[in-house]
PDB file of C-alpha atoms in Angstrom:
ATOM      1  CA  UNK N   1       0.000   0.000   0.000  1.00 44.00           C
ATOM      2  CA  UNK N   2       1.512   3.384  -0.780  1.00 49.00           C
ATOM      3  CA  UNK N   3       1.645   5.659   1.818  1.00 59.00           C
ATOM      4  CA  UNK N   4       0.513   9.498   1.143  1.00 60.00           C
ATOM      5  CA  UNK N   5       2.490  10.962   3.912  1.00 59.00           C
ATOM      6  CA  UNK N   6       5.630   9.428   3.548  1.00 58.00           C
ATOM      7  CA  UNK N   7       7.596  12.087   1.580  1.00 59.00           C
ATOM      8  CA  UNK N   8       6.001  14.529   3.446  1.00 79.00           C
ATOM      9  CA  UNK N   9       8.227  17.085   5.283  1.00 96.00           C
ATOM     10  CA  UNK N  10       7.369  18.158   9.113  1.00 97.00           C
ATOM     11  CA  UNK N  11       5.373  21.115   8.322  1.00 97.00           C
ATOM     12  CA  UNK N  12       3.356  19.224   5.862  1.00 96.00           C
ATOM     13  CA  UNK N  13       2.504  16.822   8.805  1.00 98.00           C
ATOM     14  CA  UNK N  14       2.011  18.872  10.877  1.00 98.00           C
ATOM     15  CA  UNK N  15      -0.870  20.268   8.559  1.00 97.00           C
ATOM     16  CA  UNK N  16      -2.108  16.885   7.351  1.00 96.00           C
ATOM     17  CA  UNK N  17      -2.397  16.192  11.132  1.00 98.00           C
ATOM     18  CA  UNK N  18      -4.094  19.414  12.011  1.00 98.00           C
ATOM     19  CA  UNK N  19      -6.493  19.180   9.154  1.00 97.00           C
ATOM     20  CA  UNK N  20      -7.275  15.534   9.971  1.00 98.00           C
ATOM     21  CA  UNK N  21      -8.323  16.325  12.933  1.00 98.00           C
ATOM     22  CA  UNK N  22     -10.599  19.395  12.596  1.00 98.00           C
ATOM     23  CA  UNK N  23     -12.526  16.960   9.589  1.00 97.00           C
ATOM     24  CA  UNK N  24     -13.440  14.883  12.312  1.00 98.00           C
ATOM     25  CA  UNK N  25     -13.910  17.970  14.755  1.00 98.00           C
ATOM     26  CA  UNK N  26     -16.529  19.617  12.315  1.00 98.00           C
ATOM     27  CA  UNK N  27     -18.135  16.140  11.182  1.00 97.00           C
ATOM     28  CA  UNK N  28     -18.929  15.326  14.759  1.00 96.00           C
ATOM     29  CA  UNK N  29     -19.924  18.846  15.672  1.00 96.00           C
ATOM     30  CA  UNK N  30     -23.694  19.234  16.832  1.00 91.00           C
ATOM     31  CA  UNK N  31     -24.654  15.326  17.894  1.00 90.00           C
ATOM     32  CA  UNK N  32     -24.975  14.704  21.208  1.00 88.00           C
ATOM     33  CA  UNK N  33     -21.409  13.738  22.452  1.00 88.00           C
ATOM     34  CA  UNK N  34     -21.218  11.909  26.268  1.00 86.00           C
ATOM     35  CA  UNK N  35     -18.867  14.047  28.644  1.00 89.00           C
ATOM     36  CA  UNK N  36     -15.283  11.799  29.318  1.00 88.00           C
ATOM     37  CA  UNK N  37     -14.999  13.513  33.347  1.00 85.00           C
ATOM     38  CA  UNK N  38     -11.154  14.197  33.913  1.00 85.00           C
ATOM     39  CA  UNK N  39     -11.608  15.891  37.299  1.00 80.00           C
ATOM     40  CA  UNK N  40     -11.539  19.634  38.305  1.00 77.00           C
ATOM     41  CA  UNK N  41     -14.633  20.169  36.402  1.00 77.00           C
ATOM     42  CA  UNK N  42     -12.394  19.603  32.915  1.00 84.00           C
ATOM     43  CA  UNK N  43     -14.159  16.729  30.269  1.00 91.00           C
ATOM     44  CA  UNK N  44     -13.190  15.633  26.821  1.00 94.00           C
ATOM     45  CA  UNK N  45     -15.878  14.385  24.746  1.00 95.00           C
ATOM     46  CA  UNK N  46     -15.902  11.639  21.256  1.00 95.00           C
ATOM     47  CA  UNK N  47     -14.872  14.318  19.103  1.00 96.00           C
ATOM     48  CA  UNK N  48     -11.652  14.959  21.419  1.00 96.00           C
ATOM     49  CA  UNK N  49     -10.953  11.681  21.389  1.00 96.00           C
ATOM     50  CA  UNK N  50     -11.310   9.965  17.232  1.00 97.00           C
ATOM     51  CA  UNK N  51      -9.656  13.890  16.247  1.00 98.00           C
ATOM     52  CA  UNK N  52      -6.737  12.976  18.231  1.00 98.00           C
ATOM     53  CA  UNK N  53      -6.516   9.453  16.883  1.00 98.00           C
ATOM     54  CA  UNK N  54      -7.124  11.024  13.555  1.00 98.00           C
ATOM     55  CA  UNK N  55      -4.090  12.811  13.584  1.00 98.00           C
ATOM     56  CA  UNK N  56      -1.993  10.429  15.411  1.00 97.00           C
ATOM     57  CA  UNK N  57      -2.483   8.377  12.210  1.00 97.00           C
ATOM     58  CA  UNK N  58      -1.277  10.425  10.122  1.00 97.00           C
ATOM     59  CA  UNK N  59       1.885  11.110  12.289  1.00 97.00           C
ATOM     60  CA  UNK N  60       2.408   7.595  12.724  1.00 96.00           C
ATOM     61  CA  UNK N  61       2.122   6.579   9.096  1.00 96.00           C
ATOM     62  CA  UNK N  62       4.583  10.069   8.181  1.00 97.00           C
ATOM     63  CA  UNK N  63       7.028   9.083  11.513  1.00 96.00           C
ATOM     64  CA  UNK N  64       6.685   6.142  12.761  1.00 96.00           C
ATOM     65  CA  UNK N  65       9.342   6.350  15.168  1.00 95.00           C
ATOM     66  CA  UNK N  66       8.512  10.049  16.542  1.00 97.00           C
ATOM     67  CA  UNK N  67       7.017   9.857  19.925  1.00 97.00           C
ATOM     68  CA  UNK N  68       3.552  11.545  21.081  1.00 98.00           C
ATOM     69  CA  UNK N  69       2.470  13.213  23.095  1.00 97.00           C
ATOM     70  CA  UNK N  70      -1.388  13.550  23.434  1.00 96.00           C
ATOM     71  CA  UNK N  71      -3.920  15.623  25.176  1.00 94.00           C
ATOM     72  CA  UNK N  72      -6.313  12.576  25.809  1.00 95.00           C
ATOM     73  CA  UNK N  73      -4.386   9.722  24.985  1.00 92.00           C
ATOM     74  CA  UNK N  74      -1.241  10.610  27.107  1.00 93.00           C
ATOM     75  CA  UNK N  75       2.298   9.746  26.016  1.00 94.00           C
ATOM     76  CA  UNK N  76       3.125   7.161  23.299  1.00 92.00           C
ATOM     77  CA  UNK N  77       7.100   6.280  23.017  1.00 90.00           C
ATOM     78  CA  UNK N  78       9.589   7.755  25.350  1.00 88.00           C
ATOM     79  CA  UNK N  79       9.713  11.396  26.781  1.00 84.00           C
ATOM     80  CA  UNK N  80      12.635  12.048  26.100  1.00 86.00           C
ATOM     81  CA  UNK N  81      12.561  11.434  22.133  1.00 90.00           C
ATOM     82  CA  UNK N  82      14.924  13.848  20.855  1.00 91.00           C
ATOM     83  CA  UNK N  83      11.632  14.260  18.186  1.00 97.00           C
ATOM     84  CA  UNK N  84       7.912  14.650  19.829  1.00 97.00           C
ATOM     85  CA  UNK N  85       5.151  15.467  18.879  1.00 98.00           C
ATOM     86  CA  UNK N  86       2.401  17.605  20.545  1.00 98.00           C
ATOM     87  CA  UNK N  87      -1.287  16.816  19.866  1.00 98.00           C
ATOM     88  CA  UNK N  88      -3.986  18.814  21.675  1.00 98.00           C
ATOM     89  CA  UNK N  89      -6.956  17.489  18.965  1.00 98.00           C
ATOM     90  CA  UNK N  90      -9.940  19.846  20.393  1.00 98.00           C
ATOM     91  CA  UNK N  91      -8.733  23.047  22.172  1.00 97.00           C
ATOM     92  CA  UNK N  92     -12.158  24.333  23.348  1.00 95.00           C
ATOM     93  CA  UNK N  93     -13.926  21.898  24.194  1.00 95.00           C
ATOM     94  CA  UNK N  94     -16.486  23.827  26.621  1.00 93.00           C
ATOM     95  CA  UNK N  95     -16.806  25.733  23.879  1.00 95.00           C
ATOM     96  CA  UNK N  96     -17.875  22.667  21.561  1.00 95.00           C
ATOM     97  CA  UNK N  97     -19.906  21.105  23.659  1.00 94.00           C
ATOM     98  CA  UNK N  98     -21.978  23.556  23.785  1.00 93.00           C
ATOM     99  CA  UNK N  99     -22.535  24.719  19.791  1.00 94.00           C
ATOM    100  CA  UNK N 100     -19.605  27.235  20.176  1.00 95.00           C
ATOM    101  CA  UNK N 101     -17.536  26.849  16.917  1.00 96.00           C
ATOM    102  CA  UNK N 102     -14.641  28.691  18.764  1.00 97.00           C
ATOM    103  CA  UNK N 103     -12.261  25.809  18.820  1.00 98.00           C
ATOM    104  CA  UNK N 104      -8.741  24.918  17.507  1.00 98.00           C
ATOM    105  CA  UNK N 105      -6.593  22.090  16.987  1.00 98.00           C
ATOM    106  CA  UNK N 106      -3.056  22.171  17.473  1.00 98.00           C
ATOM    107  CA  UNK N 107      -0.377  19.817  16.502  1.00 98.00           C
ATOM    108  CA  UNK N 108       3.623  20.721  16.693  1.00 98.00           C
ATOM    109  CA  UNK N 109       6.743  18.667  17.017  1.00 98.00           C
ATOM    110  CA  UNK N 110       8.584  19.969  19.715  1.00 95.00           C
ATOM    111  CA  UNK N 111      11.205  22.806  18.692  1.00 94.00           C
ATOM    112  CA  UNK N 112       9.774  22.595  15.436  1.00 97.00           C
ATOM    113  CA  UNK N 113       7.295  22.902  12.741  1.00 98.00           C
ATOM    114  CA  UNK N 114       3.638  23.222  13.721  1.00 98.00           C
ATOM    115  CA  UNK N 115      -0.117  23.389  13.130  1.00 98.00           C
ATOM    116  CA  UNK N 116      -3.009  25.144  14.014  1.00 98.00           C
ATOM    117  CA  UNK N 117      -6.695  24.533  12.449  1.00 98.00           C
ATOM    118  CA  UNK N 118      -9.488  26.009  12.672  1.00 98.00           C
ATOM    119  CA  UNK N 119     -12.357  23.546  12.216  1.00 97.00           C
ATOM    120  CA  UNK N 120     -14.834  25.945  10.453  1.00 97.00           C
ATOM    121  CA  UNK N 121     -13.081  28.803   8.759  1.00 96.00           C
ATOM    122  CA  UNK N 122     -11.520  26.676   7.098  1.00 95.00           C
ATOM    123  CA  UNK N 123      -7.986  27.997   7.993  1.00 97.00           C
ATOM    124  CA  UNK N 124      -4.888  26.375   8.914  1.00 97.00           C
ATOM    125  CA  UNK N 125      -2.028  28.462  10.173  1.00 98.00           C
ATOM    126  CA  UNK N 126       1.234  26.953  10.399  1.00 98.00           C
ATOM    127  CA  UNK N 127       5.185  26.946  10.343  1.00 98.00           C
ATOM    128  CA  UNK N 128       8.297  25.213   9.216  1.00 97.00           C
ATOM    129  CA  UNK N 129       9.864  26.548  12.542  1.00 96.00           C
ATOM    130  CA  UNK N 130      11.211  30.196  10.499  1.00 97.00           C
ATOM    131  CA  UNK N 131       8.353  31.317   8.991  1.00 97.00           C
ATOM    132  CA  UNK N 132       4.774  31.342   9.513  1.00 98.00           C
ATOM    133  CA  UNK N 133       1.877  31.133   6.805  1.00 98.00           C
ATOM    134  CA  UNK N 134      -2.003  30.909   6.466  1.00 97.00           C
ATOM    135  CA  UNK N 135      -3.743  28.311   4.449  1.00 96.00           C
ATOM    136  CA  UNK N 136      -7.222  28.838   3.185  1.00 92.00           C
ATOM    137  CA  UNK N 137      -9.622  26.165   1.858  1.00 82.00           C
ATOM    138  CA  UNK N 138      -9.552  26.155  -2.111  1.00 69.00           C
ATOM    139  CA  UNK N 139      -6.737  28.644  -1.870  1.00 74.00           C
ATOM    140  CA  UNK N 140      -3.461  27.903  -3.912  1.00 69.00           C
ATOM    141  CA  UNK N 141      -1.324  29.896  -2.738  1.00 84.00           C
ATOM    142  CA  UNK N 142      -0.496  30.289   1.242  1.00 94.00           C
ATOM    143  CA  UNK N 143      -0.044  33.670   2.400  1.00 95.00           C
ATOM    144  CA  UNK N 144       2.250  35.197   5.194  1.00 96.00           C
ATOM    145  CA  UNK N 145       1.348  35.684   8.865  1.00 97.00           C
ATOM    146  CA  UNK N 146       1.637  39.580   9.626  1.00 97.00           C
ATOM    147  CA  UNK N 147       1.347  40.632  13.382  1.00 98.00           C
ATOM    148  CA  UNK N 148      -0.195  43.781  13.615  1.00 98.00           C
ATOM    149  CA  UNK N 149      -1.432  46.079  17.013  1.00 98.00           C
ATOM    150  CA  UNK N 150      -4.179  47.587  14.904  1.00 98.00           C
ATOM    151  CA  UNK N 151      -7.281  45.745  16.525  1.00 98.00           C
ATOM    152  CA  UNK N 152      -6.030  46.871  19.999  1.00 97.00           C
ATOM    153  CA  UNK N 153      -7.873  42.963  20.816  1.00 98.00           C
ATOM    154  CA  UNK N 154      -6.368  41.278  23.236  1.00 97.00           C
ATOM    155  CA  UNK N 155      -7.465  37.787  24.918  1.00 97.00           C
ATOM    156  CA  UNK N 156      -6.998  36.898  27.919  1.00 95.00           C
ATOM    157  CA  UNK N 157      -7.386  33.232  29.569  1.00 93.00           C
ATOM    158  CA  UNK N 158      -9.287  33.465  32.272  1.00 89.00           C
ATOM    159  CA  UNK N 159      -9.682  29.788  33.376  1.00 85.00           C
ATOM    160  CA  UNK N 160      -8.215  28.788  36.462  1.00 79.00           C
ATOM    161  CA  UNK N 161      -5.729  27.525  38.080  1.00 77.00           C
ATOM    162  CA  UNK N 162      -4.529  30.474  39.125  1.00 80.00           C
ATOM    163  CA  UNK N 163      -0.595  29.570  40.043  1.00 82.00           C
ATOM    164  CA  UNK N 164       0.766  32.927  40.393  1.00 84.00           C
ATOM    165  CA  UNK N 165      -2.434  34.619  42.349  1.00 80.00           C
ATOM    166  CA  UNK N 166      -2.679  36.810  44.381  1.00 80.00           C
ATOM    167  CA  UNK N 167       0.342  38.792  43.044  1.00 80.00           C
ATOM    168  CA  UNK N 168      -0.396  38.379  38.849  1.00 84.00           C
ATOM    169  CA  UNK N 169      -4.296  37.555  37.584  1.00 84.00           C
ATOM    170  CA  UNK N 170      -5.365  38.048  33.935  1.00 86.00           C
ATOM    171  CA  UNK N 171      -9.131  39.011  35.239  1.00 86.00           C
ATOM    172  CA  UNK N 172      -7.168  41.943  36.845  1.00 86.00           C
ATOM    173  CA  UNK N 173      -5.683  43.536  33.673  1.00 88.00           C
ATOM    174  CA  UNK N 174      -9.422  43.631  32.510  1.00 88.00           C
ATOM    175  CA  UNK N 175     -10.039  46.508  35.513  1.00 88.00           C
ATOM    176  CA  UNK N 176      -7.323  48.707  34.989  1.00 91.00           C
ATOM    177  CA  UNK N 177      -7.530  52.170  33.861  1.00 93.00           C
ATOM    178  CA  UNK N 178      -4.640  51.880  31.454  1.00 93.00           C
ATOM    179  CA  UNK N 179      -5.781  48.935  29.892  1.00 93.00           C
ATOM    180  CA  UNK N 180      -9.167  50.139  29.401  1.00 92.00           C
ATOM    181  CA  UNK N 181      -7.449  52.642  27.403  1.00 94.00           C
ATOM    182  CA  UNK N 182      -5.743  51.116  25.499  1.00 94.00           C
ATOM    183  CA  UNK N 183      -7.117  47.752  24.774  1.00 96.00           C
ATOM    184  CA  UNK N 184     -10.088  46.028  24.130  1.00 95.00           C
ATOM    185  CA  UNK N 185     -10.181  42.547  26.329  1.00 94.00           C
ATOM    186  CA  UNK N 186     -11.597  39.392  24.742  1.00 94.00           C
ATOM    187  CA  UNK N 187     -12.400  35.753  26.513  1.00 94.00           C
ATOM    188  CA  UNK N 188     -12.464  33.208  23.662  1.00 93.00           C
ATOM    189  CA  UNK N 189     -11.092  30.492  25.711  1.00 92.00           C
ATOM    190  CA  UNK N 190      -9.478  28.480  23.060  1.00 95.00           C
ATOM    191  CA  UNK N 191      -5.289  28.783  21.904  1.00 95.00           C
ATOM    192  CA  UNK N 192      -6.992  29.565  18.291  1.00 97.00           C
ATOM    193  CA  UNK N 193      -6.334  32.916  19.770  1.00 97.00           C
ATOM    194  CA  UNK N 194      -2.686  32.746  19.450  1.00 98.00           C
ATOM    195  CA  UNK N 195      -2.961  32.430  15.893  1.00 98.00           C
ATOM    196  CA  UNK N 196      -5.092  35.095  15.804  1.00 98.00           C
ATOM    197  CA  UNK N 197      -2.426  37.151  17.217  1.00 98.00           C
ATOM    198  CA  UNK N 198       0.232  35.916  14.281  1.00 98.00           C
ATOM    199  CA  UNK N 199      -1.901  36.406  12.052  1.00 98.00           C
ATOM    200  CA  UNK N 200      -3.037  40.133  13.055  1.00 98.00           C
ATOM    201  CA  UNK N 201      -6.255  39.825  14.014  1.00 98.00           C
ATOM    202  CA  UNK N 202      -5.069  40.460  17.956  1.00 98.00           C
ATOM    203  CA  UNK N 203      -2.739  42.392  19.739  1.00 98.00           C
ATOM    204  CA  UNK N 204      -2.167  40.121  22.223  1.00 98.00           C
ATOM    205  CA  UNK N 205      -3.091  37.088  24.414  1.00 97.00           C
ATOM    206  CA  UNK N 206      -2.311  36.597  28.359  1.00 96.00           C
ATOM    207  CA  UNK N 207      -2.648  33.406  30.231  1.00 94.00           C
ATOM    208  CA  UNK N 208      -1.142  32.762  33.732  1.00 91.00           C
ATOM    209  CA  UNK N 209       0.259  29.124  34.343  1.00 88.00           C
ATOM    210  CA  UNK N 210       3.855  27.317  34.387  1.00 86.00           C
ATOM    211  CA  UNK N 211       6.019  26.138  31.665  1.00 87.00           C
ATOM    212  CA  UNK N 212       3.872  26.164  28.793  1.00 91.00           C
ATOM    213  CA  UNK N 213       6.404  25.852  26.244  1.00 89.00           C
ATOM    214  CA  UNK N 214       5.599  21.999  25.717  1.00 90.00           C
ATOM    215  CA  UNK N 215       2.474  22.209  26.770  1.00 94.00           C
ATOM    216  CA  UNK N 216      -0.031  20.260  24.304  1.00 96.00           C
ATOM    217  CA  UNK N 217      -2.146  23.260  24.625  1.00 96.00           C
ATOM    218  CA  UNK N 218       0.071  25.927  23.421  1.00 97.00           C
ATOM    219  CA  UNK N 219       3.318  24.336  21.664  1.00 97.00           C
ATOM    220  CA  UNK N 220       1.896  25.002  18.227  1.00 98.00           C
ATOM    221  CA  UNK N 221       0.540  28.445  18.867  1.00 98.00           C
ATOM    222  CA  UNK N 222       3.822  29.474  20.292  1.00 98.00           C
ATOM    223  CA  UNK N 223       5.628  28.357  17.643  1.00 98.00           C
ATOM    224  CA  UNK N 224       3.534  30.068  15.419  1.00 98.00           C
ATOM    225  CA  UNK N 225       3.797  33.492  17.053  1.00 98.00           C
ATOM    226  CA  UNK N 226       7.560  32.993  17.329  1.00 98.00           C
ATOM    227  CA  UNK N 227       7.887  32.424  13.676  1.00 98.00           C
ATOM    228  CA  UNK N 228       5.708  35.562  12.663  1.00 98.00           C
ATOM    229  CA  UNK N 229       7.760  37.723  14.582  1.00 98.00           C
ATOM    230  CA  UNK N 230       5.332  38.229  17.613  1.00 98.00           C
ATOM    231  CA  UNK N 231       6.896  38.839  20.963  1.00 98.00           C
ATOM    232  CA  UNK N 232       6.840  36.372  23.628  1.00 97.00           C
ATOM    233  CA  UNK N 233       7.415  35.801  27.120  1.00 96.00           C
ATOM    234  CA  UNK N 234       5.930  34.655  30.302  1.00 94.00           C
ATOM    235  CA  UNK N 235       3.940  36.872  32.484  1.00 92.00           C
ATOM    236  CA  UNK N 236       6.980  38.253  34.093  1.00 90.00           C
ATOM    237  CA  UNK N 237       8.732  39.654  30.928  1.00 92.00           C
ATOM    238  CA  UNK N 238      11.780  36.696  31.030  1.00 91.00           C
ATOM    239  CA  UNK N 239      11.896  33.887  28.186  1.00 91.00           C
ATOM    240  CA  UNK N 240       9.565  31.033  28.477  1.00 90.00           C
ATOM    241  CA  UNK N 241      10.695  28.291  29.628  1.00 79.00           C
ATOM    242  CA  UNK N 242      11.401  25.504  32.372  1.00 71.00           C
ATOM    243  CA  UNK N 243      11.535  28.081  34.773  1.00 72.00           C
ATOM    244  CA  UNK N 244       8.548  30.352  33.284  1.00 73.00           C
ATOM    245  CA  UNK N 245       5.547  31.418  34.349  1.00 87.00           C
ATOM    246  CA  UNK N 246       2.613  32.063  31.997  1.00 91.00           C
ATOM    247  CA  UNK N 247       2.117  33.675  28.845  1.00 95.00           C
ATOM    248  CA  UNK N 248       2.032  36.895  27.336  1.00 96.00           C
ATOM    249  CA  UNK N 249       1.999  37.266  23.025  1.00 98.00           C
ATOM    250  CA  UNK N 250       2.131  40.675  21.441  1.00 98.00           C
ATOM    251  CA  UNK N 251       2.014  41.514  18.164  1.00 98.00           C
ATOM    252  CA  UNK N 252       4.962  44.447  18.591  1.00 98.00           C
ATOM    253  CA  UNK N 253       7.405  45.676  21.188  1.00 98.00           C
ATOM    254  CA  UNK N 254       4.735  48.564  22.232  1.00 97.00           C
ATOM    255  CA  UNK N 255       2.093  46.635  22.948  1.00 98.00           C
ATOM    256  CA  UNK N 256       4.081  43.946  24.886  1.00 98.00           C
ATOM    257  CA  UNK N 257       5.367  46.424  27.337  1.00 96.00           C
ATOM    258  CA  UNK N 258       2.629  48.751  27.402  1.00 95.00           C
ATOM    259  CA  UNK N 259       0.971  45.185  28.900  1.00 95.00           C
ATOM    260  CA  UNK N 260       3.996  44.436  31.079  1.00 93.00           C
ATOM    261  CA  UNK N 261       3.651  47.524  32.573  1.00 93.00           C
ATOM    262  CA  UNK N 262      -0.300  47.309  33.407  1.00 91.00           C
ATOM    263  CA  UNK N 263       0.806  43.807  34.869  1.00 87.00           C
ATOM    264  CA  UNK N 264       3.196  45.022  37.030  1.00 83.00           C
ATOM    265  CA  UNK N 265       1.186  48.013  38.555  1.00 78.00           C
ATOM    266  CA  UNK N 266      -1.203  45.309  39.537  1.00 61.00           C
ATOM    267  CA  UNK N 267       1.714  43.329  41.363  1.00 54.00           C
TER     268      UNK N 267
END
């Protein structure tokens, strides 16, 4: 049997993956799904779980010796693969579940090329690990990912935990004079707003949290940001990393320490 994916490079993988994944996303959108309870009042449902075998397919019939690691499915190979793969098939899934099409799916290999879908515009944004690009459905050509401040939108996470409460909390920038100013805040609770930011249609996003550089939830909108030219860094201004804490995406210098400084006045 001849395989499709086998002369594929990464970032075509990475696509193939993302793309198989939102099919099954939007094909199973709308039936009633059964909640999978993971605790902390977090679920996964069906469509979380056949999008992420969807595109674990495709990995494994592209790299067959590349490890995985899944949001529902958990790790397959060893950790410490020098090549891994980050799957998060459904990013949204409150959202989903209840007829929100606000939802993403993200698949990157770690310190490399990634993937983000959206399920129902159609769009795939993704990067060879130096440069980031937009794919539209029916569209032949792929076109660059521009950052731009011009919406003055910027998301902010505010799901809990809260790790680095009382001192930092998104839900705090949304009060402050300054930021009321000069932004506009919006809650879509889904990473599709990373790409958003590469892509120009935010400013910025702001999440609190830990290391999130290999998280399954944002690995492939990082990577996307970074590529684009989008400044990032945790919620303390430093590099993300082992040590970080957070997440804060801007589109430009300005904007990312015009927020830095709202952040810290709240400190």
């Amino acid at each position: 049997m001849i395989n499709p994916h086998a002369s594929y490079d990464d970032a075509a993988v990475a696509i193939a993956g993302a793309r198989a994944g939102a099919d099954m996303v939007r094909n199973m959108y709308g039936r009633r799904l059964n909640r999978i309870d993971k605790g902390g009042g977090d679920f996964a449902t069906a469509a979380d779980v056949e999008a992420e075998k969807a595109i674990i397919g495709v990995i494994r019939a592209a790299r067959p010796d590349d490890a995985v690691l899944g949001e529902e499915g958990g790790q397959r190979g060893s950790a410490d693969a020098v090549r891994q793969w980050l799957v998060d098939p459904l990013c949204g899934t409150l959202n989903y579940a209840v007829g929100n099409m606000l939802v993403a799916v993200n698949v990157a290999l770690r310190d490399g090329a990634a993937a983000v879908a959206d399920p129902f515009s159609g769009e795939v944004f993704f990067t060879d690990g130096e440069t980031a690009w937009v794919r539209h459905d029916g569209a032949d050509d792929d076109a660059l990912l521009m950052p731009s401040p011009a919406t003055r939108l910027v998301d902010a996470n505010l799901d809990p935990p809260f790790p680095s409460a009382p001192g930092f909390r998104a839900v705090d920038l949304l009060a402050h004079p300054e930021f009321v100013e000069r932004f506009r805040p919006r809650v879509v609770s889904t990473t599709l707003a990373l790409a958003w930011v590469a892509a120009g249609k935010r400013a910025a996003y702001v999440t609190d949290g830990g290391d999130l550089s290999r998280s399954v939830h944002f690995a492939a909108g990082i990577a996307l940001c970074r590529a684009a030219g989008c400044v990032v860094t945790g919620i303390d201004g430093a590099p993300i990393g082992e040590s970080g804490r957070g997440l804060v995406v801007a589109a430009d210098d300005e904007t990312h320490g015009l927020l830095m400084s709202i952040a810290r006045s709240r400190s």
